[in-house]
Amino acid sequence: MAYAIEMLHITKDFPGIRANDDITLQVEENTVHALLGENGAGKSTLMSILFGLYQPTSGTIKVNGKEVKISDPNVANDLGIGMVHQHFKLIECFTVTENIILGKEPRTKLGTVDMKKAREKVVELSKRYGLQVDPDAKISNITVGMQQRVEILKMLYRDAKILIFDEPTAVLTPQEITELMQIMQNLVKEGKTILLITHKLKEIKAAAQKCTVLRKGRCIGTIDVKDTSEEKMAEMMVGRVVSFMVDRPEARPGDVYLDVDHLNVKGAKGTLAVKDFSLKIRAGEIVGLAGIDGNGQTELAFALTGMTKIESGTVKFMGEDVTHASIMSHYRHDMCHVPEDRHKHGLILDFTLKENYVVHSYMEEPFSKNGVIKMKAIDEYADRLSEEYDVRSGEGKDTITRSMSGGNQQKAIVAREFDRNSKIMIVVQPTRGLDVGAIELVRKKIVEQRDKGAAVLLISLELDEIMNLSDRIAVIHNGSLSGLVMNKDVTENEIGLMMSGGLSKFDEEAKI
Amino acid sequence: MKKFFKIALVAVLALSLVACSSSETPSTSGDPATTGDTASINIGFVTDTGGIDDKSFNQTSYEGIKRFASENGLVENENFSYLQSSGEEQYIPNLSSFAEEGVDLVAAAGFLFTDAITTVAAQYPDVNFLVIDVAGIEMDNVQTANFAVNEGSYLVGVVAGRKALETGTNHVGMVIGQESESMNGFWAGYQEGVWSVCPDCKISYDNSNSFGDTALGKTLAQKQFEAGASVIFACAGATGNGVIQEAAERRQNGEDVWVIGVDTDQYELGLYGDGTESVILTSMMKRVDTATYNACQQIKDGTFKGGNVDYTLADEGVGLPAENPNLTEEDLAAVAEAEEAIIGGSVTVSTVPQTSADNPLIIG
Amino acid sequence: MTSKKHSTLVVSLIAVILGILVGCVILMVTGRNPLNIFVALIRSLTGFSINNPDRGINMMYPLNWLLSSMPVILTGLSVAFAYRTGLFNIGGEGQYIAGSIACAAVALLIDLPPVIHTIACVIAAALAGALWAFLPGFLKAFRNINEVVICVMMNYIALYFNDWFVRSFLPIDEFTLARTVNFPETVSLGNLGFGTASQFNYGIIFVIIAVIVFWFVMEKTTFGYSLRATGFNSEGSRYAGMKNRRNTVLSMMIAGAFTGVAAAIVLIGNYSYGRIYTGFDNFGFDGISVALVGGANAFGVLASGLLFGLMAASETQFQILGIPSEVSDLIQAAIIIFVAMQYGIRLILDFLDRKTMKDKVKEVA
């Protein structure tokens, strides 16, 4: 079997830190090869070296058996290496075709761009690899999944033989993930080689043949995926035995803390996104809200936290009506909120980590006194939070959060919100973008908060998470409650049906 | 504050030492005061915010200095030069810089210099100052030059009134740049001149409140021409250029409209079409160059005195240009007649204008 | 990727040097002596004339430098304050005129003892500037109307309002009819000219206070913290429960107040009478450049205000040395362009670093 890429004994030093330590990665032709590791394990550095963004301190790189020196990304492109970045690099107001051909436009005799030819080529490529996209749609009008396909087509248009996917599923819905897996298979069938960077074990199981595991800059080993269990891979990645199932003692629910009654909320389009929605959550229990993305979860979370106007119905926090109260007043009624969009809402990206830790509490002592910020108290608090929630960043608490990895950003938000020890917790997608170790930590903390007596509403697109953590499960479909069941009495299949509107089920026991 | 001063002084001294070491080869362009013949005369001119090439006040004043210089063999940037002010707050620094350079005469034009000149002249009693269009400064080293603009405006009023009669509109106009004492002189003289030949003439009057808004000038001209004015007296610096533009466009469309220029002979500014014809009927010239020239001459002769100097029609301080291609023999005869009457004293021109409140002929 | 290791200060200094070099090149091309730029700058900075060393030091020039820096530091703070909250205050001209109207009104219509009267004038000007900035802030916060459009309109409203108000309510100087009578002696910022003709005055105290207030409020208070959060990410700060709308309005008003103080200092210090404007003084617009070059922080604005003040004060020296005053404008413009290009400058610095590192590696090898 020939290797498409060989990175042999790669070591990369940065001032004060060795990011890659004698890593060897051999990728066979015509396979999907996964690169697995926690955030900060050295995956990005290794790929940056392969892509010519960094030069290795020592080690050699071979492409198709020939030793090469990749001095910059153009060299990588010429060698047929293409990268699908986690954050797409597309021009929003251009069409799909325009984005794909940008920088390598076919020309007419007059020297103008030959759009007809370009369009044909794009259509032909998308047919061959099973990547259905509308070549004339504007990027701003297509879904994230489609945008990713455009990124892939960009690589194919440039005749890339080796495609690197950097965390490709982080931004996708479950359906899109399934489709992406299929696309990868098609690509391999057509003679491409794929290097998949991820920390999601399920996807590796589904798509990859071989898997190289990195931990703390070292290569732990390369394994055959079909012979290795997820647990084993997780153990290799984290360095200890990881439990996916959080130990969750029986809930002992108390008074109703969160009372949502006949709620109607309008969405961005002006139509009702949440319809006649009622739900009660008691102290000391976790209610998971399952649903397919875009069925009103976002609007519901905004309505409960005061971030959007409620059309009709009421929301009560511990008996007090907060339906039309300000956001600040929601927090004062002892609520915390892990928001869905960590960049838009969760963080002030240009603030430092410590400044982000106090966005709700900067007005309170000890963080400020008489309107003056007490930086020392904030410093101490930040150190404690980062320690407790394992938030890692380059310059500690003074790191600008924009420069932190997605996983650590998410951990910082979770740390800030959970540390408030609120009575009412609105938690949306708390483990999105986190690696296995961090997921375990966050899930434990959620249960911990429950046991301290909090009423938790967990909104997640990942059914695993809902099934794993919830005491009761509510299902939302098309803005309405389509099911309310006890976790112990329901199967994954039934929930799936309720999510798609094929089943409506309300347990007597689950009603309160 | 004393401490700050000390620190500043130390810093300055330190920097000066550095500066000294690099000053072995002084630049040749030099300061006006110290290079050249020490016996020769040095003159500095400070412009207002309009700049040296405003085709008006500043430019003409400076031309008087240049004329004197060329007659006396003085060299620009050595014996005489100008400083442009980018803002009103630059007046005092500019005036005092010339004074620091030790020039014999610092000249400036415009009533906005009143306070600046007063302040700086008090600071430098040994330097002579000339300021044009300023009244009310009584200092030994400050000469103020004023022009009987009311008399000159009377003459162009006569021309405008005759034109209104000729075209049959019986309507003329005026656009000013800002209400002020000196503007009142223009306005009063113009009124009397117009009504002396055409007692029923209506006069449109607008204050643009700007000397630099060409677009506004165009708009106001549009308004007055639409109201029926056949001649507009544009006393508003660059705003007046808009009046001229509007008139030029209308003339090209066959309308019989005219503009009277101000301060200098603006005939060239009013050329339109193939450049052989101008919308400028005539101009009310203020011989500010005479004022600067005379002051320079007085410095040379040692006769320079503080106090006010009036330049009237009799002194040829105001008047029409020597050449007036758009005026007929009859026009010129009428102007000459009015001129004689004023100089002879049979007509006294007012400096206080009538307002629209007491004269229905004025359309505000 | 560019690193942050090259500080804004270094980048700004390089921009300044490059700007001056551009001026030198222009002078060379037009056949003038480029060294005169430095002669002029040193004269304005120190009062020392390189061409005439025997004249010694003339304090008038450095004092004039400080004098011309005072208003642009304040308007720079104004623009910077709004900018930190994510707002673009291009309404400085209007706030400036509003401030000068209020200053003149308090000076001429109210009798107060010395010092107190002056302080009252400055406070009135600050309040008027704030009031003038209220409307754009309010419309931005509650109606989401672009503040730039409203600000520009407010500039012209102020310009014409000034004419009407001053002529209607304040005593007009009868010699010119184009300004008010002089302020009473109780309104004065004194003179710190140290015997020179400079009008440098105690207004500098207000400037220093303003810089410190800006720094303290923005960097040290909870209010400043929430303003910065709003500026960086208004949705994020809304999520956090901050009062974004109130912050937007207040931030504009505080920005307006800084400009109002600038108006009072110029009016009392340089003119001592109420003005009837026929055009803008441009300090408000200059403030945009000052804030940009100063990186929108208190001490950066102080430094860049001193730089722009130096350029303004040097215009006289430039012209005396035969350099057109436009060259000074050109240098300012070039500096702004280079600061705007700081990303590019950082790239070049990084490149040079890498090159020297490579050379070192070669040496070792």
Short mmCIF file of N, CA, C and O in Angstrom, two decimals, chain C residues 120-215:
data_model
loop_
_atom_site.label_atom_id
_atom_site.label_comp_id
_atom_site.label_asym_id
_atom_site.label_seq_id
_atom_site.Cartn_x
_atom_site.Cartn_y
_atom_site.Cartn_z
N ALA C 120 -17.90 77.78 35.28
CA ALA C 120 -19.30 77.67 34.86
C ALA C 120 -19.41 77.65 33.35
O ALA C 120 -20.21 76.89 32.77
N CYS C 121 -18.59 78.47 32.68
CA CYS C 121 -18.61 78.51 31.21
C CYS C 121 -18.21 77.15 30.64
O CYS C 121 -18.82 76.64 29.70
N VAL C 122 -17.15 76.58 31.21
CA VAL C 122 -16.65 75.30 30.70
C VAL C 122 -17.71 74.21 30.93
O VAL C 122 -17.99 73.40 30.03
N ILE C 123 -18.31 74.22 32.11
CA ILE C 123 -19.33 73.21 32.41
C ILE C 123 -20.53 73.38 31.48
O ILE C 123 -21.06 72.40 30.93
N ALA C 124 -20.93 74.63 31.27
CA ALA C 124 -22.06 74.87 30.37
C ALA C 124 -21.76 74.35 28.97
O ALA C 124 -22.60 73.73 28.32
N ALA C 125 -20.52 74.59 28.53
CA ALA C 125 -20.13 74.13 27.19
C ALA C 125 -20.17 72.60 27.13
O ALA C 125 -20.63 72.01 26.15
N ALA C 126 -19.69 71.96 28.21
CA ALA C 126 -19.69 70.49 28.24
C ALA C 126 -21.13 69.97 28.17
O ALA C 126 -21.43 69.04 27.42
N LEU C 127 -22.02 70.61 28.94
CA LEU C 127 -23.42 70.18 28.94
C LEU C 127 -24.05 70.38 27.57
O LEU C 127 -24.80 69.52 27.08
N ALA C 128 -23.74 71.52 26.94
CA ALA C 128 -24.32 71.79 25.62
C ALA C 128 -23.82 70.78 24.60
O ALA C 128 -24.58 70.28 23.77
N GLY C 129 -22.53 70.47 24.67
CA GLY C 129 -21.98 69.46 23.76
C GLY C 129 -22.68 68.13 23.97
O GLY C 129 -23.04 67.42 23.02
N ALA C 130 -22.89 67.78 25.25
CA ALA C 130 -23.56 66.53 25.58
C ALA C 130 -24.99 66.53 25.04
O ALA C 130 -25.46 65.54 24.46
N LEU C 131 -25.66 67.66 25.22
CA LEU C 131 -27.04 67.78 24.75
C LEU C 131 -27.10 67.59 23.24
O LEU C 131 -27.97 66.92 22.71
N TRP C 132 -26.13 68.20 22.55
CA TRP C 132 -26.13 68.11 21.09
C TRP C 132 -25.87 66.68 20.63
O TRP C 132 -26.33 66.26 19.58
N ALA C 133 -25.13 65.93 21.44
CA ALA C 133 -24.83 64.54 21.06
C ALA C 133 -25.94 63.60 21.51
O ALA C 133 -25.97 62.44 21.12
N PHE C 134 -26.86 64.12 22.34
CA PHE C 134 -27.91 63.25 22.86
C PHE C 134 -28.77 62.67 21.74
O PHE C 134 -29.06 61.49 21.69
N LEU C 135 -29.17 63.55 20.82
CA LEU C 135 -30.12 63.12 19.80
C LEU C 135 -29.58 61.98 18.92
O LEU C 135 -30.25 60.95 18.76
N PRO C 136 -28.38 62.13 18.36
CA PRO C 136 -27.85 60.99 17.59
C PRO C 136 -27.75 59.72 18.43
O PRO C 136 -28.08 58.62 17.95
N GLY C 137 -27.34 59.87 19.69
CA GLY C 137 -27.23 58.71 20.58
C GLY C 137 -28.59 58.08 20.81
O GLY C 137 -28.77 56.87 20.74
N PHE C 138 -29.57 58.93 21.08
CA PHE C 138 -30.91 58.45 21.37
C PHE C 138 -31.51 57.72 20.16
O PHE C 138 -32.05 56.63 20.27
N LEU C 139 -31.36 58.34 19.00
CA LEU C 139 -31.94 57.73 17.80
C LEU C 139 -31.24 56.43 17.45
O LEU C 139 -31.86 55.47 16.99
N LYS C 140 -29.94 56.39 17.71
CA LYS C 140 -29.18 55.16 17.46
C LYS C 140 -29.68 54.06 18.40
O LYS C 140 -29.95 52.93 17.99
N ALA C 141 -29.84 54.41 19.68
CA ALA C 141 -30.17 53.41 20.68
C ALA C 141 -31.61 52.91 20.54
O ALA C 141 -31.86 51.71 20.62
N PHE C 142 -32.53 53.82 20.31
CA PHE C 142 -33.94 53.42 20.40
C PHE C 142 -34.63 53.28 19.05
O PHE C 142 -35.71 52.73 18.96
N ARG C 143 -34.00 53.81 18.00
CA ARG C 143 -34.62 53.67 16.68
C ARG C 143 -33.67 53.04 15.68
O ARG C 143 -34.00 52.91 14.51
N ASN C 144 -32.48 52.72 16.14
CA ASN C 144 -31.44 52.11 15.30
C ASN C 144 -31.19 52.91 14.02
O ASN C 144 -31.06 52.36 12.93
N ILE C 145 -31.14 54.23 14.18
CA ILE C 145 -30.82 55.09 13.04
C ILE C 145 -29.33 55.39 13.09
O ILE C 145 -28.80 55.75 14.15
N ASN C 146 -28.68 55.24 11.98
CA ASN C 146 -27.23 55.41 11.93
C ASN C 146 -26.81 56.76 12.50
O ASN C 146 -27.25 57.80 12.05
N GLU C 147 -25.92 56.71 13.49
CA GLU C 147 -25.53 57.94 14.17
C GLU C 147 -24.73 58.87 13.27
O GLU C 147 -24.73 60.09 13.47
N VAL C 148 -24.08 58.31 12.25
CA VAL C 148 -23.25 59.15 11.37
C VAL C 148 -24.13 60.17 10.63
O VAL C 148 -23.83 61.36 10.58
N VAL C 149 -25.24 59.67 10.12
CA VAL C 149 -26.13 60.55 9.35
C VAL C 149 -26.66 61.67 10.24
O VAL C 149 -26.61 62.86 9.89
N ILE C 150 -27.15 61.29 11.43
CA ILE C 150 -27.72 62.28 12.33
C ILE C 150 -26.65 63.28 12.76
O ILE C 150 -26.87 64.48 12.80
N CYS C 151 -25.46 62.75 13.06
CA CYS C 151 -24.37 63.62 13.51
C CYS C 151 -24.06 64.68 12.46
O CYS C 151 -23.92 65.86 12.77
N VAL C 152 -23.96 64.26 11.21
CA VAL C 152 -23.62 65.21 10.15
C VAL C 152 -24.71 66.27 10.04
O VAL C 152 -24.44 67.46 9.91
N MET C 153 -25.96 65.83 10.15
CA MET C 153 -27.05 66.80 10.07
C MET C 153 -27.00 67.76 11.26
O MET C 153 -27.20 68.97 11.09
N MET C 154 -26.69 67.21 12.44
CA MET C 154 -26.62 68.06 13.63
C MET C 154 -25.51 69.11 13.49
O MET C 154 -25.62 70.20 14.04
N ASN C 155 -24.45 68.78 12.77
CA ASN C 155 -23.38 69.75 12.55
C ASN C 155 -23.92 70.99 11.86
O ASN C 155 -23.64 72.11 12.26
N TYR C 156 -24.71 70.78 10.82
CA TYR C 156 -25.20 71.93 10.07
C TYR C 156 -26.28 72.67 10.85
O TYR C 156 -26.38 73.89 10.79
N ILE C 157 -27.08 71.91 11.59
CA ILE C 157 -28.09 72.57 12.41
C ILE C 157 -27.41 73.51 13.40
O ILE C 157 -27.79 74.66 13.56
N ALA C 158 -26.33 73.03 14.01
CA ALA C 158 -25.60 73.86 14.97
C ALA C 158 -25.05 75.10 14.30
O ALA C 158 -25.14 76.21 14.83
N LEU C 159 -24.49 74.92 13.10
CA LEU C 159 -23.87 76.05 12.40
C LEU C 159 -24.87 77.19 12.18
O LEU C 159 -24.57 78.35 12.43
N TYR C 160 -26.08 76.83 11.76
CA TYR C 160 -27.05 77.89 11.47
C TYR C 160 -27.80 78.34 12.72
O TYR C 160 -28.16 79.51 12.84
N PHE C 161 -27.98 77.40 13.63
CA PHE C 161 -28.60 77.76 14.91
C PHE C 161 -27.76 78.81 15.63
O PHE C 161 -28.26 79.75 16.22
N ASN C 162 -26.44 78.63 15.55
CA ASN C 162 -25.50 79.53 16.20
C ASN C 162 -25.74 80.97 15.74
O ASN C 162 -25.80 81.90 16.54
N ASP C 163 -25.89 81.16 14.45
CA ASP C 163 -26.08 82.50 13.90
C ASP C 163 -27.31 83.15 14.49
O ASP C 163 -27.28 84.28 14.98
N TRP C 164 -28.41 82.39 14.46
CA TRP C 164 -29.67 82.92 14.98
C TRP C 164 -29.59 83.22 16.47
O TRP C 164 -29.93 84.29 16.93
N PHE C 165 -29.07 82.24 17.22
CA PHE C 165 -29.07 82.37 18.67
C PHE C 165 -28.21 83.54 19.11
O PHE C 165 -28.62 84.39 19.90
N VAL C 166 -26.98 83.59 18.58
CA VAL C 166 -26.05 84.62 19.03
C VAL C 166 -26.58 86.01 18.67
O VAL C 166 -26.58 86.93 19.49
N ARG C 167 -27.09 86.15 17.45
CA ARG C 167 -27.60 87.46 17.06
C ARG C 167 -28.87 87.84 17.81
O ARG C 167 -29.15 89.02 18.01
N SER C 168 -29.64 86.84 18.23
CA SER C 168 -30.90 87.14 18.89
C SER C 168 -30.74 87.41 20.38
O SER C 168 -31.46 88.22 20.94
N PHE C 169 -29.83 86.70 21.01
CA PHE C 169 -29.83 86.74 22.48
C PHE C 169 -28.56 87.31 23.10
O PHE C 169 -28.55 87.59 24.28
N LEU C 170 -27.50 87.45 22.35
CA LEU C 170 -26.26 87.92 22.95
C LEU C 170 -25.91 89.31 22.43
O LEU C 170 -26.26 89.66 21.30
N PRO C 171 -25.24 90.11 23.26
CA PRO C 171 -24.86 91.46 22.81
C PRO C 171 -23.81 91.39 21.70
O PRO C 171 -22.75 90.79 21.87
N ILE C 172 -24.10 92.04 20.57
CA ILE C 172 -23.23 91.96 19.40
C ILE C 172 -22.27 93.15 19.39
O ILE C 172 -22.64 94.27 19.73
N ASP C 173 -21.06 92.89 18.98
CA ASP C 173 -20.04 93.93 18.89
C ASP C 173 -20.43 94.90 17.78
O ASP C 173 -20.64 94.50 16.64
N GLU C 174 -20.52 96.19 18.12
CA GLU C 174 -21.08 97.12 17.14
C GLU C 174 -20.08 97.52 16.07
O GLU C 174 -20.47 98.05 15.03
N PHE C 175 -18.80 97.29 16.29
CA PHE C 175 -17.83 97.67 15.26
C PHE C 175 -17.86 96.71 14.07
O PHE C 175 -17.67 97.11 12.94
N THR C 176 -18.05 95.44 14.36
CA THR C 176 -18.00 94.47 13.26
C THR C 176 -19.36 93.86 12.95
O THR C 176 -19.60 93.41 11.84
N LEU C 177 -20.24 93.82 13.93
CA LEU C 177 -21.54 93.14 13.82
C LEU C 177 -21.37 91.64 13.53
O LEU C 177 -22.31 90.98 13.16
N ALA C 178 -20.14 91.15 13.66
CA ALA C 178 -19.91 89.76 13.27
C ALA C 178 -19.47 88.89 14.44
O ALA C 178 -19.02 87.78 14.25
N ARG C 179 -19.60 89.41 15.64
CA ARG C 179 -19.28 88.64 16.83
C ARG C 179 -19.92 89.32 18.03
O ARG C 179 -20.48 90.40 17.89
N THR C 180 -19.82 88.68 19.19
CA THR C 180 -20.37 89.32 20.38
C THR C 180 -19.36 90.32 20.92
O THR C 180 -18.23 90.39 20.46
N VAL C 181 -19.78 91.07 21.93
CA VAL C 181 -18.83 91.92 22.64
C VAL C 181 -17.86 91.01 23.39
O VAL C 181 -18.08 89.81 23.52
N ASN C 182 -16.79 91.61 23.90
CA ASN C 182 -15.80 90.80 24.63
C ASN C 182 -16.39 90.24 25.92
O ASN C 182 -17.29 90.84 26.52
N PHE C 183 -15.87 89.09 26.32
CA PHE C 183 -16.30 88.50 27.58
C PHE C 183 -15.87 89.40 28.73
O PHE C 183 -14.86 90.10 28.63
N PRO C 184 -16.62 89.38 29.84
CA PRO C 184 -16.16 90.13 31.01
C PRO C 184 -14.85 89.54 31.55
O PRO C 184 -14.50 88.41 31.22
N GLU C 185 -14.17 90.33 32.38
CA GLU C 185 -12.86 89.87 32.86
C GLU C 185 -12.95 88.68 33.79
O GLU C 185 -11.96 88.00 34.04
N THR C 186 -14.17 88.42 34.29
CA THR C 186 -14.32 87.27 35.18
C THR C 186 -14.18 85.95 34.41
O THR C 186 -13.98 84.91 35.00
N VAL C 187 -14.33 86.03 33.07
CA VAL C 187 -14.17 84.82 32.27
C VAL C 187 -12.80 84.86 31.61
O VAL C 187 -12.57 85.63 30.68
N SER C 188 -11.88 84.05 32.13
CA SER C 188 -10.54 84.07 31.57
C SER C 188 -9.82 82.79 31.94
O SER C 188 -10.01 82.24 33.03
N LEU C 189 -9.03 82.32 31.05
CA LEU C 189 -8.19 81.15 31.36
C LEU C 189 -6.77 81.60 31.67
O LEU C 189 -5.83 80.81 31.70
N GLY C 190 -6.61 82.92 31.89
CA GLY C 190 -5.30 83.44 32.24
C GLY C 190 -4.35 83.35 31.07
O GLY C 190 -4.73 83.04 29.95
N ASN C 191 -3.10 83.65 31.35
CA ASN C 191 -2.10 83.53 30.30
C ASN C 191 -0.86 82.89 30.88
O ASN C 191 -0.34 83.30 31.91
N LEU C 192 -0.42 81.85 30.19
CA LEU C 192 0.82 81.17 30.60
C LEU C 192 1.86 81.37 29.50
O LEU C 192 2.64 80.50 29.20
N GLY C 193 1.82 82.56 28.89
CA GLY C 193 2.73 82.84 27.79
C GLY C 193 4.15 83.11 28.24
O GLY C 193 5.06 83.19 27.43
N PHE C 194 4.38 83.26 29.55
CA PHE C 194 5.71 83.53 30.10
C PHE C 194 6.38 84.67 29.34
O PHE C 194 7.53 84.58 28.92
N GLY C 195 5.61 85.74 29.14
CA GLY C 195 6.18 86.93 28.53
C GLY C 195 6.24 86.89 27.02
O GLY C 195 6.61 87.87 26.39
N THR C 196 5.88 85.77 26.40
CA THR C 196 5.87 85.73 24.94
C THR C 196 4.48 86.09 24.45
O THR C 196 3.56 86.31 25.23
N ALA C 197 4.34 86.13 23.13
CA ALA C 197 3.04 86.48 22.56
C ALA C 197 2.09 85.30 22.53
O ALA C 197 0.98 85.40 22.04
N SER C 198 2.50 84.17 23.07
CA SER C 198 1.64 82.99 23.01
C SER C 198 0.42 83.17 23.90
O SER C 198 0.49 83.80 24.95
N GLN C 199 -0.68 82.61 23.46
CA GLN C 199 -1.91 82.67 24.24
C GLN C 199 -2.08 81.44 25.11
O GLN C 199 -3.17 81.19 25.62
N PHE C 200 -1.03 80.68 25.27
CA PHE C 200 -1.12 79.46 26.08
C PHE C 200 -1.70 79.80 27.44
O PHE C 200 -1.38 80.84 28.02
N ASN C 201 -2.58 78.93 27.95
CA ASN C 201 -3.35 79.32 29.13
C ASN C 201 -3.69 78.13 30.02
O ASN C 201 -3.32 77.00 29.72
N TYR C 202 -4.39 78.44 31.10
CA TYR C 202 -4.73 77.41 32.09
C TYR C 202 -5.74 76.39 31.56
O TYR C 202 -6.10 75.46 32.27
N GLY C 203 -6.18 76.55 30.35
CA GLY C 203 -7.04 75.53 29.75
C GLY C 203 -6.37 74.17 29.78
O GLY C 203 -7.04 73.13 29.82
N ILE C 204 -5.05 74.16 29.82
CA ILE C 204 -4.29 72.90 29.84
C ILE C 204 -4.72 72.05 31.04
O ILE C 204 -4.70 70.82 30.97
N ILE C 205 -5.15 72.71 32.12
CA ILE C 205 -5.58 71.94 33.30
C ILE C 205 -6.82 71.12 32.95
O ILE C 205 -6.91 69.94 33.31
N PHE C 206 -7.74 71.75 32.24
CA PHE C 206 -8.95 71.01 31.83
C PHE C 206 -8.58 69.83 30.92
O PHE C 206 -9.17 68.77 30.98
N VAL C 207 -7.58 70.07 30.06
CA VAL C 207 -7.17 69.00 29.15
C VAL C 207 -6.60 67.82 29.94
O VAL C 207 -6.97 66.66 29.71
N ILE C 208 -5.74 68.13 30.91
CA ILE C 208 -5.14 67.06 31.70
C ILE C 208 -6.23 66.31 32.49
O ILE C 208 -6.25 65.08 32.53
N ILE C 209 -7.15 67.09 33.07
CA ILE C 209 -8.24 66.44 33.81
C ILE C 209 -9.03 65.53 32.87
O ILE C 209 -9.37 64.40 33.21
N ALA C 210 -9.29 66.03 31.66
CA ALA C 210 -10.09 65.25 30.71
C ALA C 210 -9.40 63.93 30.36
O ALA C 210 -10.04 62.87 30.30
N VAL C 211 -8.08 63.98 30.16
CA VAL C 211 -7.36 62.75 29.83
C VAL C 211 -7.47 61.75 30.99
O VAL C 211 -7.75 60.57 30.79
N ILE C 212 -7.30 62.26 32.20
CA ILE C 212 -7.35 61.36 33.36
C ILE C 212 -8.77 60.80 33.53
O ILE C 212 -8.96 59.61 33.79
N VAL C 213 -9.76 61.66 33.38
CA VAL C 213 -11.15 61.21 33.50
C VAL C 213 -11.45 60.12 32.47
O VAL C 213 -12.02 59.08 32.79
N PHE C 214 -11.04 60.36 31.25
CA PHE C 214 -11.24 59.37 30.18
C PHE C 214 -10.63 58.03 30.59
O PHE C 214 -11.29 56.99 30.55
N TRP C 215 -9.37 58.09 30.99
CA TRP C 215 -8.67 56.86 31.34
C TRP C 215 -9.36 56.15 32.49
O TRP C 215 -9.62 54.95 32.44
#
